């Protein structure tokens, strides 16, 4: 499970500094204005020529899916550091001198290997709670049928003026070919079903994570919408990049995300076809490569993203299938915050608010209210209080899982537990039995959540990801969740709180999601 700090969603790379690299007070961003006449590269860039955003991939084209918190709290913490603070006047005076773009920095040492002695993560996945199988999948439970007439052609979305003069014929497989010949991003798409984005041990997911950090970046463009800069990166195999698997909770409802060290010169500036993005590159007085792009709030020289000197860490997330092939419905979270200084949301003033929600479709039947409780637990563990919307695949109707998108506000303050995130659980007093049992398991010393997270995060290319205090905060918050459920059981009774989603016994293989 890869929880990358401050990932912005919608298939982009969030070029923020790693959380563990920041001091307790945060690090200020590059506040340096660009040189008055920053020299462009000697050779003008070649603008749109090859494949563009392919029809199979668009993290979300719905405006509601691009919504972000309107809070401007801790804006400095969202900016990447490294530009240097002083010397603005001197830099302006010396702007006439031509600066050379710095070459790649020293190679990063490989991440530490996972401890070979005790392997709590492997032991966890051998537990019966993590070996339960899905119900048999019918054709209607699959998002795609590999034998359909859909031709997976990345060039279908190309604009005529962007055609490549080289005319390379690089088509993706059609439904008639073996699935083994599909690129890993396409295997991920085909594996999506009514119950999950990917299976527990799908080898294509591990391979996809490797692609996210190793595939050559061939194109970069800004993604519209949102308060912060988001970049769409296209790879050599036509994949586009977000993987945040939720394996430890066994939810598997977040698109795959991996960390990557990006060369801002070679892998962004030199390959972008976005002129607006390219024009925002500059060299700071500290001689670091910086850029800021265009977005609603945090795209300016004050919030520029600066490399060291042109290396920067970020997270890449795999795209979901394009909306033209797999439509998604955007839902307003019933417990959405008001994002207003003086006006409170209804759930904040009405203790019986959940009763009203449970009488409103789609929460009046099926498993949707239980899905909200799962999402509530997930958000509370990482401190994400910005869950304003969620999405589902239209094909599966209301009987399907919630896609957990936009987790960028997670892992902010490890010393603070935002109890308001748990209001849905406290008001509704409902939880899946499978979720409850897993939470109890993760509270045990041999399956301690912080240890499992630490082991899992060691696999990431830019490990370590989280401060130890953040890991310890998850253990503390887990105890708070279990106490909340215990209080509900004491008040309403076990059978009225814990929903048995197991078909039979916990040791059998089939569960109902």
Short mmCIF file of C-alpha atoms in Angstrom, two decimals:
data_model
loop_
_atom_site.label_atom_id
_atom_site.label_comp_id
_atom_site.label_asym_id
_atom_site.label_seq_id
_atom_site.Cartn_x
_atom_site.Cartn_y
_atom_site.Cartn_z
CA UNK A 1 0.00 0.00 0.00
CA UNK A 2 1.52 3.20 -1.07
CA UNK A 3 0.34 6.33 0.74
CA UNK A 4 2.26 9.15 -0.97
CA UNK A 5 2.04 12.42 0.90
CA UNK A 6 0.12 15.27 -0.75
CA UNK A 7 -0.73 13.56 -4.05
CA UNK A 8 -3.07 15.68 -6.14
CA UNK A 9 -5.49 13.49 -7.98
CA UNK A 10 -6.70 13.26 -11.58
CA UNK A 11 -3.76 11.65 -13.29
CA UNK A 12 -1.00 14.05 -12.69
CA UNK A 13 2.28 14.38 -10.89
CA UNK A 14 2.10 16.43 -7.70
CA UNK A 15 5.49 18.02 -7.46
CA UNK A 16 5.53 18.76 -3.76
CA UNK A 17 8.44 18.03 -1.44
CA UNK A 18 8.30 14.82 0.54
CA UNK A 19 6.61 15.29 3.90
CA UNK A 20 9.46 13.79 5.83
CA UNK A 21 11.89 16.29 4.31
CA UNK A 22 10.01 19.22 5.85
CA UNK A 23 10.74 20.55 9.30
CA UNK A 24 8.03 20.88 11.94
CA UNK A 25 7.13 24.34 10.71
CA UNK A 26 7.22 23.44 7.02
CA UNK A 27 9.58 24.84 4.44
CA UNK A 28 8.77 27.99 2.48
CA UNK A 29 8.39 27.66 -1.26
CA UNK A 30 10.46 29.37 -3.86
CA UNK A 31 9.40 33.00 -3.67
CA UNK A 32 11.85 34.15 -6.26
CA UNK A 33 10.53 35.97 -9.32
CA UNK A 34 11.87 34.71 -12.62
CA UNK A 35 14.67 36.63 -14.27
CA UNK A 36 13.34 39.52 -16.29
CA UNK A 37 14.41 37.91 -19.53
CA UNK A 38 14.91 34.24 -18.87
CA UNK A 39 16.62 32.81 -21.93
CA UNK A 40 14.78 30.01 -23.71
CA UNK A 41 16.71 26.95 -24.76
CA UNK A 42 18.92 27.38 -27.81
CA UNK A 43 16.73 25.11 -29.90
CA UNK A 44 13.04 25.98 -29.95
CA UNK A 45 10.90 23.10 -28.72
CA UNK A 46 8.93 21.05 -31.21
CA UNK A 47 5.30 21.53 -30.41
CA UNK A 48 2.56 18.91 -30.66
CA UNK A 49 3.60 16.17 -33.00
CA UNK A 50 2.81 12.71 -31.69
CA UNK A 51 0.09 11.05 -29.67
CA UNK A 52 -1.96 13.24 -27.35
CA UNK A 53 -4.36 12.38 -24.58
CA UNK A 54 -5.63 8.99 -25.67
CA UNK A 55 -9.34 8.15 -25.64
CA UNK A 56 -8.80 5.30 -23.18
CA UNK A 57 -7.47 7.51 -20.44
CA UNK A 58 -8.85 10.53 -18.63
CA UNK A 59 -8.83 10.53 -14.87
CA UNK A 60 -11.96 12.65 -14.84
CA UNK A 61 -13.56 14.99 -17.32
CA UNK A 62 -16.48 15.89 -15.08
CA UNK A 63 -16.12 19.36 -13.56
CA UNK A 64 -17.34 18.11 -10.20
CA UNK A 65 -14.52 15.61 -10.09
CA UNK A 66 -11.96 18.39 -10.28
CA UNK A 67 -13.29 20.18 -7.23
CA UNK A 68 -10.79 20.76 -4.48
CA UNK A 69 -10.98 22.29 -1.06
CA UNK A 70 -11.30 26.03 -1.24
CA UNK A 71 -9.37 26.40 1.95
CA UNK A 72 -6.12 28.33 1.58
CA UNK A 73 -4.78 27.07 4.87
CA UNK A 74 -1.06 26.52 5.03
CA UNK A 75 -0.47 27.64 1.46
CA UNK A 76 3.27 27.77 2.06
CA UNK A 77 3.29 24.09 3.00
CA UNK A 78 1.83 23.23 -0.39
CA UNK A 79 4.65 24.93 -2.26
CA UNK A 80 7.86 23.10 -3.12
CA UNK A 81 11.04 24.44 -1.53
CA UNK A 82 14.49 24.84 -2.99
CA UNK A 83 14.43 28.17 -4.81
CA UNK A 84 16.26 30.18 -2.18
CA UNK A 85 14.80 33.22 -0.46
CA UNK A 86 17.30 36.02 -0.76
CA UNK A 87 19.03 37.80 -3.59
CA UNK A 88 15.98 38.91 -5.57
CA UNK A 89 17.34 42.38 -6.41
CA UNK A 90 20.78 41.04 -7.27
CA UNK A 91 19.20 38.43 -9.49
CA UNK A 92 17.21 41.07 -11.36
CA UNK A 93 20.38 43.11 -11.87
CA UNK A 94 22.17 40.09 -13.27
CA UNK A 95 19.26 38.97 -15.40
CA UNK A 96 21.06 39.97 -18.55
CA UNK A 97 23.62 37.22 -18.09
CA UNK A 98 22.67 34.02 -19.84
CA UNK A 99 22.34 31.09 -17.44
CA UNK A 100 22.94 27.53 -18.49
CA UNK A 101 20.37 24.98 -17.41
CA UNK A 102 21.89 22.68 -14.84
CA UNK A 103 22.39 19.08 -15.81
CA UNK A 104 20.98 16.12 -13.88
CA UNK A 105 21.95 15.95 -10.24
CA UNK A 106 23.72 13.14 -8.49
CA UNK A 107 21.90 9.81 -8.69
CA UNK A 108 19.67 9.03 -5.73
CA UNK A 109 20.74 6.07 -3.57
CA UNK A 110 18.39 3.10 -3.79
CA UNK A 111 15.65 2.88 -1.13
CA UNK A 112 16.34 0.67 1.88
CA UNK A 113 15.29 -2.92 1.48
CA UNK A 114 12.36 -4.22 3.49
CA UNK A 115 13.33 -6.06 6.63
CA UNK A 116 13.85 -9.72 5.84
CA UNK A 117 13.50 -11.00 9.38
CA UNK A 118 9.90 -10.44 10.38
CA UNK A 119 7.47 -9.98 7.49
CA UNK A 120 4.21 -8.84 9.10
CA UNK A 121 2.77 -7.77 5.74
CA UNK A 122 3.11 -11.24 4.26
CA UNK A 123 1.63 -12.75 7.41
CA UNK A 124 -1.29 -10.33 7.23
CA UNK A 125 -2.18 -11.36 3.69
CA UNK A 126 -2.17 -15.01 4.76
CA UNK A 127 -4.81 -14.31 7.39
CA UNK A 128 -8.31 -15.65 6.51
CA UNK A 129 -9.71 -12.10 6.55
CA UNK A 130 -7.44 -11.26 3.61
CA UNK A 131 -8.06 -14.44 1.65
CA UNK A 132 -11.81 -14.14 1.19
CA UNK A 133 -12.75 -14.26 -2.48
CA UNK A 134 -15.28 -12.21 -4.39
CA UNK A 135 -18.58 -13.67 -5.55
CA UNK A 136 -18.39 -15.24 -9.04
CA UNK A 137 -18.19 -12.51 -11.67
CA UNK A 138 -20.83 -12.45 -14.40
CA UNK A 139 -20.41 -10.50 -17.63
CA UNK A 140 -22.36 -7.62 -16.15
CA UNK A 141 -19.89 -7.41 -13.25
CA UNK A 142 -16.96 -6.61 -15.54
CA UNK A 143 -16.26 -3.05 -16.63
CA UNK A 144 -14.92 -4.27 -19.98
CA UNK A 145 -15.28 -7.42 -22.05
CA UNK A 146 -11.96 -8.19 -23.74
CA UNK A 147 -13.80 -9.85 -26.62
CA UNK A 148 -15.85 -6.75 -27.39
CA UNK A 149 -15.56 -4.80 -30.64
CA UNK A 150 -13.83 -1.87 -28.93
CA UNK A 151 -10.51 -1.20 -30.60
CA UNK A 152 -8.01 0.10 -28.10
CA UNK A 153 -6.44 2.68 -30.36
CA UNK A 154 -4.51 5.51 -28.70
CA UNK A 155 -4.54 7.55 -31.89
CA UNK A 156 -8.33 7.85 -31.81
CA UNK A 157 -8.09 10.99 -29.68
CA UNK A 158 -5.35 12.67 -31.67
CA UNK A 159 -5.92 16.10 -33.13
CA UNK A 160 -4.97 16.46 -36.83
CA UNK A 161 -2.53 19.29 -36.14
CA UNK A 162 -0.69 17.09 -33.65
CA UNK A 163 0.05 14.25 -36.07
CA UNK A 164 3.65 13.10 -36.07
CA UNK A 165 5.57 13.52 -39.29
CA UNK A 166 7.30 10.19 -38.61
CA UNK A 167 3.97 8.27 -38.84
CA UNK A 168 4.97 5.39 -36.61
CA UNK A 169 2.27 2.71 -36.53
CA UNK A 170 2.07 1.90 -32.84
CA UNK A 171 -1.45 0.55 -32.25
CA UNK A 172 -2.50 -1.15 -29.07
CA UNK A 173 -4.01 -4.64 -29.05
CA UNK A 174 -7.62 -5.21 -30.00
CA UNK A 175 -10.01 -7.55 -28.20
CA UNK A 176 -8.98 -10.48 -30.38
CA UNK A 177 -5.38 -10.63 -29.16
CA UNK A 178 -4.06 -12.29 -26.02
CA UNK A 179 -4.38 -10.21 -22.88
CA UNK A 180 -0.74 -11.00 -22.13
CA UNK A 181 0.28 -8.68 -24.96
CA UNK A 182 -1.60 -5.73 -23.47
CA UNK A 183 0.37 -2.93 -21.77
CA UNK A 184 0.06 -2.98 -17.99
CA UNK A 185 -2.16 0.09 -17.82
CA UNK A 186 -4.64 -1.67 -20.10
CA UNK A 187 -4.53 -4.84 -17.99
CA UNK A 188 -5.40 -2.64 -15.00
CA UNK A 189 -8.42 -1.22 -16.84
CA UNK A 190 -9.67 -4.63 -17.96
CA UNK A 191 -9.40 -5.98 -14.41
CA UNK A 192 -11.85 -3.44 -12.96
CA UNK A 193 -15.12 -5.02 -11.82
CA UNK A 194 -18.18 -4.27 -9.74
CA UNK A 195 -16.36 -4.91 -6.44
CA UNK A 196 -12.85 -3.49 -6.82
CA UNK A 197 -10.41 -1.60 -9.01
CA UNK A 198 -7.93 -4.48 -8.90
CA UNK A 199 -7.58 -7.87 -7.27
CA UNK A 200 -5.37 -8.54 -4.25
CA UNK A 201 -2.51 -10.24 -6.05
CA UNK A 202 -2.81 -9.02 -9.63
CA UNK A 203 0.74 -9.14 -11.07
CA UNK A 204 -0.18 -6.43 -13.58
CA UNK A 205 -0.50 -3.91 -10.73
CA UNK A 206 3.07 -4.44 -9.53
CA UNK A 207 4.23 -4.17 -13.14
CA UNK A 208 2.15 -1.01 -13.58
CA UNK A 209 3.85 0.55 -10.55
CA UNK A 210 7.20 -0.17 -12.13
CA UNK A 211 6.02 1.45 -15.36
CA UNK A 212 5.01 4.59 -13.48
CA UNK A 213 8.57 5.09 -12.21
CA UNK A 214 10.56 3.76 -15.17
CA UNK A 215 8.69 4.39 -18.44
CA UNK A 216 10.12 7.15 -20.59
CA UNK A 217 8.02 10.32 -20.42
CA UNK A 218 7.18 11.45 -23.96
CA UNK A 219 4.72 14.25 -23.33
CA UNK A 220 3.62 16.59 -20.51
CA UNK A 221 0.58 18.85 -20.34
CA UNK A 222 -1.23 20.78 -17.62
CA UNK A 223 -4.60 19.46 -16.48
CA UNK A 224 -7.33 22.02 -16.15
CA UNK A 225 -9.34 22.48 -12.97
CA UNK A 226 -8.38 22.54 -9.32
CA UNK A 227 -6.53 24.98 -7.12
CA UNK A 228 -3.04 23.55 -7.64
CA UNK A 229 -0.91 22.61 -10.60
CA UNK A 230 -1.52 19.15 -12.07
CA UNK A 231 0.46 17.64 -14.92
CA UNK A 232 -0.62 14.87 -17.27
CA UNK A 233 2.35 12.74 -18.26
CA UNK A 234 2.24 10.40 -21.21
CA UNK A 235 4.64 7.45 -21.42
CA UNK A 236 6.28 5.64 -24.27
CA UNK A 237 3.76 2.77 -24.02
CA UNK A 238 0.89 5.28 -24.29
CA UNK A 239 0.17 4.98 -20.58
CA UNK A 240 -0.65 8.11 -18.65
CA UNK A 241 -0.29 8.99 -15.19
CA UNK A 242 -2.12 8.02 -9.94
CA UNK A 243 -1.38 4.18 -7.48
CA UNK A 244 -2.49 4.44 -3.93
CA UNK A 245 -3.50 0.88 -3.25
CA UNK A 246 -5.41 0.31 -0.05
CA UNK A 247 -4.24 -3.25 0.50
CA UNK A 248 -3.75 -3.06 4.26
CA UNK A 249 -7.43 -2.20 4.75
CA UNK A 250 -8.29 -4.54 1.86
CA UNK A 251 -10.44 -1.89 0.17
CA UNK A 252 -8.68 -1.56 -3.23
CA UNK A 253 -10.69 1.49 -4.24
CA UNK A 254 -7.89 3.98 -5.03
CA UNK A 255 -6.11 4.07 -8.41
CA UNK A 256 -2.48 2.82 -8.22
CA UNK A 257 0.19 5.47 -7.24
CA UNK A 258 3.99 5.36 -7.20
CA UNK A 259 6.66 7.90 -6.31
CA UNK A 260 9.14 9.08 -8.91
CA UNK A 261 12.19 11.34 -9.04
CA UNK A 262 11.64 13.59 -12.05
CA UNK A 263 14.19 15.58 -14.01
CA UNK A 264 12.36 18.87 -14.56
CA UNK A 265 14.53 19.82 -17.53
CA UNK A 266 14.65 16.57 -19.47
CA UNK A 267 11.32 15.02 -18.47
CA UNK A 268 9.05 18.09 -18.27
CA UNK A 269 10.40 21.21 -19.98
CA UNK A 270 12.01 19.51 -22.98
CA UNK A 271 9.04 17.23 -23.76
CA UNK A 272 6.05 19.47 -23.02
CA UNK A 273 3.89 20.64 -25.89
CA UNK A 274 2.09 23.04 -23.58
CA UNK A 275 3.42 26.49 -24.38
CA UNK A 276 1.76 28.04 -21.33
CA UNK A 277 3.59 25.58 -19.10
CA UNK A 278 6.92 25.95 -20.90
CA UNK A 279 6.88 29.74 -20.55
CA UNK A 280 6.71 29.54 -16.75
CA UNK A 281 10.12 27.87 -16.38
CA UNK A 282 12.87 30.00 -14.87
CA UNK A 283 16.10 29.73 -12.89
CA UNK A 284 16.04 30.93 -9.30
CA UNK A 285 18.82 33.02 -7.70
CA UNK A 286 19.88 29.79 -6.00
CA UNK A 287 20.50 28.39 -9.51
CA UNK A 288 17.62 25.88 -9.29
CA UNK A 289 15.22 25.11 -12.13
CA UNK A 290 11.68 26.24 -11.24
CA UNK A 291 8.26 26.49 -12.88
CA UNK A 292 4.74 27.30 -11.72
CA UNK A 293 2.28 26.61 -14.55
CA UNK A 294 -1.33 27.84 -14.52
CA UNK A 295 -4.13 27.02 -12.05
CA UNK A 296 -6.72 28.73 -9.83
CA UNK A 297 -4.72 29.69 -6.73
CA UNK A 298 -1.26 28.27 -6.22
CA UNK A 299 0.39 28.82 -9.61
CA UNK A 300 2.67 31.83 -9.27
CA UNK A 301 6.31 32.63 -8.61
CA UNK A 302 5.47 32.65 -4.88
CA UNK A 303 4.39 29.00 -5.14
CA UNK A 304 6.85 27.86 -7.78
CA UNK A 305 8.05 24.27 -7.87
CA UNK A 306 11.84 24.19 -7.71
CA UNK A 307 14.25 21.34 -8.19
CA UNK A 308 17.61 20.51 -6.62
CA UNK A 309 18.94 21.71 -8.99
CA UNK A 310 16.42 20.26 -11.46
CA UNK A 311 15.45 17.01 -9.71
CA UNK A 312 12.12 16.92 -7.92
CA UNK A 313 10.07 14.21 -6.25
CA UNK A 314 6.45 13.61 -7.03
CA UNK A 315 3.74 10.97 -7.27
CA UNK A 316 2.40 9.42 -10.45
CA UNK A 317 -1.04 7.83 -10.53
CA UNK A 318 -2.46 5.49 -13.15
CA UNK A 319 -5.39 6.84 -15.16
CA UNK A 320 -8.82 5.32 -14.97
CA UNK A 321 -10.50 4.40 -18.29
CA UNK A 322 -11.72 7.31 -20.37
CA UNK A 323 -15.25 8.51 -19.66
CA UNK A 324 -16.31 7.76 -23.23
CA UNK A 325 -15.69 4.06 -22.56
CA UNK A 326 -16.54 3.80 -18.86
CA UNK A 327 -18.76 6.61 -17.62
CA UNK A 328 -18.50 7.59 -13.99
CA UNK A 329 -21.05 9.32 -11.83
CA UNK A 330 -19.94 12.00 -9.39
CA UNK A 331 -21.72 12.08 -6.03
CA UNK A 332 -21.70 14.84 -3.46
CA UNK A 333 -20.53 13.49 -0.13
CA UNK A 334 -23.45 13.85 2.35
CA UNK A 335 -20.91 14.85 5.00
CA UNK A 336 -19.22 17.43 2.81
CA UNK A 337 -17.86 20.46 4.64
CA UNK A 338 -19.34 23.90 4.07
CA UNK A 339 -15.94 25.48 3.27
CA UNK A 340 -17.34 28.65 4.85
CA UNK A 341 -15.90 30.48 7.84
CA UNK A 342 -19.27 31.17 9.48
CA UNK A 343 -21.79 28.83 7.87
CA UNK A 344 -21.87 25.26 9.15
CA UNK A 345 -22.97 22.21 7.20
CA UNK A 346 -26.21 20.50 8.22
CA UNK A 347 -24.41 17.47 9.63
CA UNK A 348 -22.51 19.75 12.01
CA UNK A 349 -25.67 21.05 13.70
CA UNK A 350 -28.10 18.11 13.41
CA UNK A 351 -27.11 15.03 15.48
CA UNK A 352 -29.82 12.99 13.69
CA UNK A 353 -28.57 13.93 10.24
CA UNK A 354 -27.72 10.31 9.34
CA UNK A 355 -31.38 9.30 9.66
CA UNK A 356 -32.21 11.79 6.92
CA UNK A 357 -29.38 10.48 4.76
CA UNK A 358 -30.52 6.87 5.15
CA UNK A 359 -33.94 7.80 3.76
CA UNK A 360 -32.44 9.32 0.63
CA UNK A 361 -31.38 7.27 -2.45
CA UNK A 362 -28.91 5.68 -2.93
CA UNK A 363 -28.31 5.45 0.84
CA UNK A 364 -31.74 3.96 1.55
CA UNK A 365 -30.80 0.55 0.14
CA UNK A 366 -27.81 -1.56 -0.80
CA UNK A 367 -24.35 -1.06 0.64
CA UNK A 368 -23.70 2.61 -0.10
CA UNK A 369 -23.98 3.77 3.51
CA UNK A 370 -21.47 1.07 4.50
CA UNK A 371 -19.18 2.24 1.71
CA UNK A 372 -19.33 5.74 3.20
CA UNK A 373 -18.33 4.30 6.58
CA UNK A 374 -15.33 2.55 5.00
CA UNK A 375 -14.31 5.81 3.36
CA UNK A 376 -14.74 7.62 6.69
CA UNK A 377 -12.37 5.22 8.43
CA UNK A 378 -9.84 5.54 5.61
CA UNK A 379 -9.95 9.34 5.74
CA UNK A 380 -9.68 9.51 9.51
CA UNK A 381 -6.63 7.26 9.61
CA UNK A 382 -4.74 9.62 7.31
CA UNK A 383 -6.38 12.85 8.51
CA UNK A 384 -8.08 13.76 5.22
CA UNK A 385 -10.94 16.18 5.96
CA UNK A 386 -11.45 17.22 2.32
CA UNK A 387 -13.74 14.44 1.05
CA UNK A 388 -16.24 16.59 -0.81
CA UNK A 389 -17.17 14.20 -3.64
CA UNK A 390 -16.73 10.60 -4.68
CA UNK A 391 -17.34 8.64 -7.88
CA UNK A 392 -18.76 5.31 -9.07
CA UNK A 393 -18.85 3.55 -12.43
CA UNK A 394 -22.27 4.09 -14.03
CA UNK A 395 -22.36 0.62 -15.56
CA UNK A 396 -22.69 -1.02 -12.13
CA UNK A 397 -25.49 1.22 -10.88
CA UNK A 398 -25.67 1.73 -7.14
CA UNK A 399 -24.50 -1.78 -6.27
CA UNK A 400 -20.79 -1.11 -6.55
CA UNK A 401 -17.82 0.29 -4.65
CA UNK A 402 -16.90 3.94 -4.17
CA UNK A 403 -13.80 5.15 -5.99
CA UNK A 404 -11.69 7.07 -3.45
CA UNK A 405 -10.28 9.99 -5.40
CA UNK A 406 -8.56 13.19 -4.27
CA UNK A 407 -6.67 12.18 -1.13
CA UNK A 408 -4.22 15.07 -1.34
CA UNK A 409 -5.07 16.55 2.05
CA UNK A 410 -4.07 13.42 3.93
CA UNK A 411 -1.14 13.15 6.38
CA UNK A 412 -1.02 16.82 7.28
CA UNK A 413 -0.67 17.15 11.07
CA UNK A 414 0.38 13.99 12.83
CA UNK A 415 -0.14 15.59 16.25
CA UNK A 416 -3.81 16.38 15.61
CA UNK A 417 -6.69 13.92 15.23
CA UNK A 418 -9.56 15.63 13.39
CA UNK A 419 -12.53 14.00 15.13
CA UNK A 420 -15.06 15.69 12.85
CA UNK A 421 -13.97 13.27 10.11
CA UNK A 422 -15.53 10.47 12.19
CA UNK A 423 -18.94 12.15 12.42
CA UNK A 424 -20.54 9.84 9.79
CA UNK A 425 -19.53 6.78 11.84
CA UNK A 426 -20.63 8.36 15.12
CA UNK A 427 -23.99 9.45 13.72
CA UNK A 428 -24.86 6.34 11.73
CA UNK A 429 -23.29 3.71 13.99
CA UNK A 430 -22.91 1.25 11.11
CA UNK A 431 -19.87 -0.67 9.88
CA UNK A 432 -19.13 -3.79 7.86
CA UNK A 433 -18.14 -6.84 9.86
CA UNK A 434 -15.21 -7.44 7.52
CA UNK A 435 -13.95 -3.89 8.09
CA UNK A 436 -14.47 -4.10 11.84
CA UNK A 437 -12.59 -7.41 12.13
CA UNK A 438 -9.70 -6.10 10.04
CA UNK A 439 -9.43 -2.98 12.18
CA UNK A 440 -9.33 -5.15 15.29
CA UNK A 441 -6.64 -7.29 13.67
CA UNK A 442 -4.54 -4.22 12.80
CA UNK A 443 -4.68 -3.13 16.44
CA UNK A 444 -2.88 -6.29 17.56
CA UNK A 445 0.85 -6.10 18.20
CA UNK A 446 1.75 -8.75 15.60
CA UNK A 447 -0.22 -6.91 12.89
CA UNK A 448 0.37 -3.36 14.07
CA UNK A 449 -0.82 -0.89 11.47
CA UNK A 450 2.22 1.38 11.71
CA UNK A 451 4.62 -1.53 11.18
CA UNK A 452 2.67 -2.79 8.18
CA UNK A 453 2.59 0.68 6.66
CA UNK A 454 6.30 1.17 7.22
CA UNK A 455 7.13 -2.15 5.56
CA UNK A 456 4.84 -1.45 2.63
CA UNK A 457 6.19 2.06 2.03
CA UNK A 458 9.78 0.77 1.87
CA UNK A 459 8.95 -0.65 -1.56
CA UNK A 460 8.44 2.79 -3.06
CA UNK A 461 11.21 4.30 -5.17
CA UNK A 462 11.33 7.53 -3.14
CA UNK A 463 11.07 5.84 0.26
CA UNK A 464 10.84 6.79 3.05
CA UNK A 465 7.46 8.44 2.54
CA UNK A 466 6.17 9.22 6.04
CA UNK A 467 7.68 10.46 9.27
CA UNK A 468 7.58 7.94 12.10
CA UNK A 469 5.17 10.27 13.98
CA UNK A 470 2.70 9.92 11.11
CA UNK A 471 2.87 6.14 11.36
CA UNK A 472 2.35 6.26 15.10
CA UNK A 473 -0.58 8.64 14.59
CA UNK A 474 -2.30 5.93 12.53
CA UNK A 475 -2.10 3.52 15.48
CA UNK A 476 -3.57 6.18 17.74
CA UNK A 477 -6.38 6.97 15.32
CA UNK A 478 -7.13 3.30 14.85
CA UNK A 479 -7.78 3.01 18.57
CA UNK A 480 -10.13 6.00 18.34
CA UNK A 481 -12.09 4.32 15.53
CA UNK A 482 -12.44 1.10 17.51
CA UNK A 483 -13.57 3.08 20.56
CA UNK A 484 -16.23 4.81 18.43
CA UNK A 485 -17.54 1.46 17.19
CA UNK A 486 -17.47 0.06 20.72
CA UNK A 487 -19.54 3.01 21.97
CA UNK A 488 -22.05 2.43 19.18
CA UNK A 489 -22.33 -1.26 20.05
CA UNK A 490 -22.85 -0.43 23.70
CA UNK A 491 -25.60 2.02 22.75
CA UNK A 492 -27.41 0.16 19.95
CA UNK A 493 -26.30 -3.46 20.21
CA UNK A 494 -23.82 -5.45 18.11
CA UNK A 495 -26.30 -6.69 15.48
CA UNK A 496 -27.62 -3.18 14.85
CA UNK A 497 -24.15 -1.74 14.34
CA UNK A 498 -22.01 -4.45 12.71
CA UNK A 499 -23.38 -5.50 9.32
CA UNK A 500 -22.49 -9.10 8.52
CA UNK A 501 -21.16 -8.98 4.95
CA UNK A 502 -19.82 -12.55 5.09
CA UNK A 503 -21.87 -15.16 3.26
CA UNK A 504 -21.05 -17.78 5.86
CA UNK A 505 -18.12 -18.04 8.24
CA UNK A 506 -15.09 -15.77 8.26
CA UNK A 507 -12.89 -18.73 7.37
CA UNK A 508 -14.74 -19.39 4.12
CA UNK A 509 -13.70 -17.81 0.89
CA UNK A 510 -16.68 -15.79 -0.27
CA UNK A 511 -17.80 -12.43 1.03
CA UNK A 512 -20.35 -9.89 -0.05
CA UNK A 513 -19.00 -6.45 -0.71
#
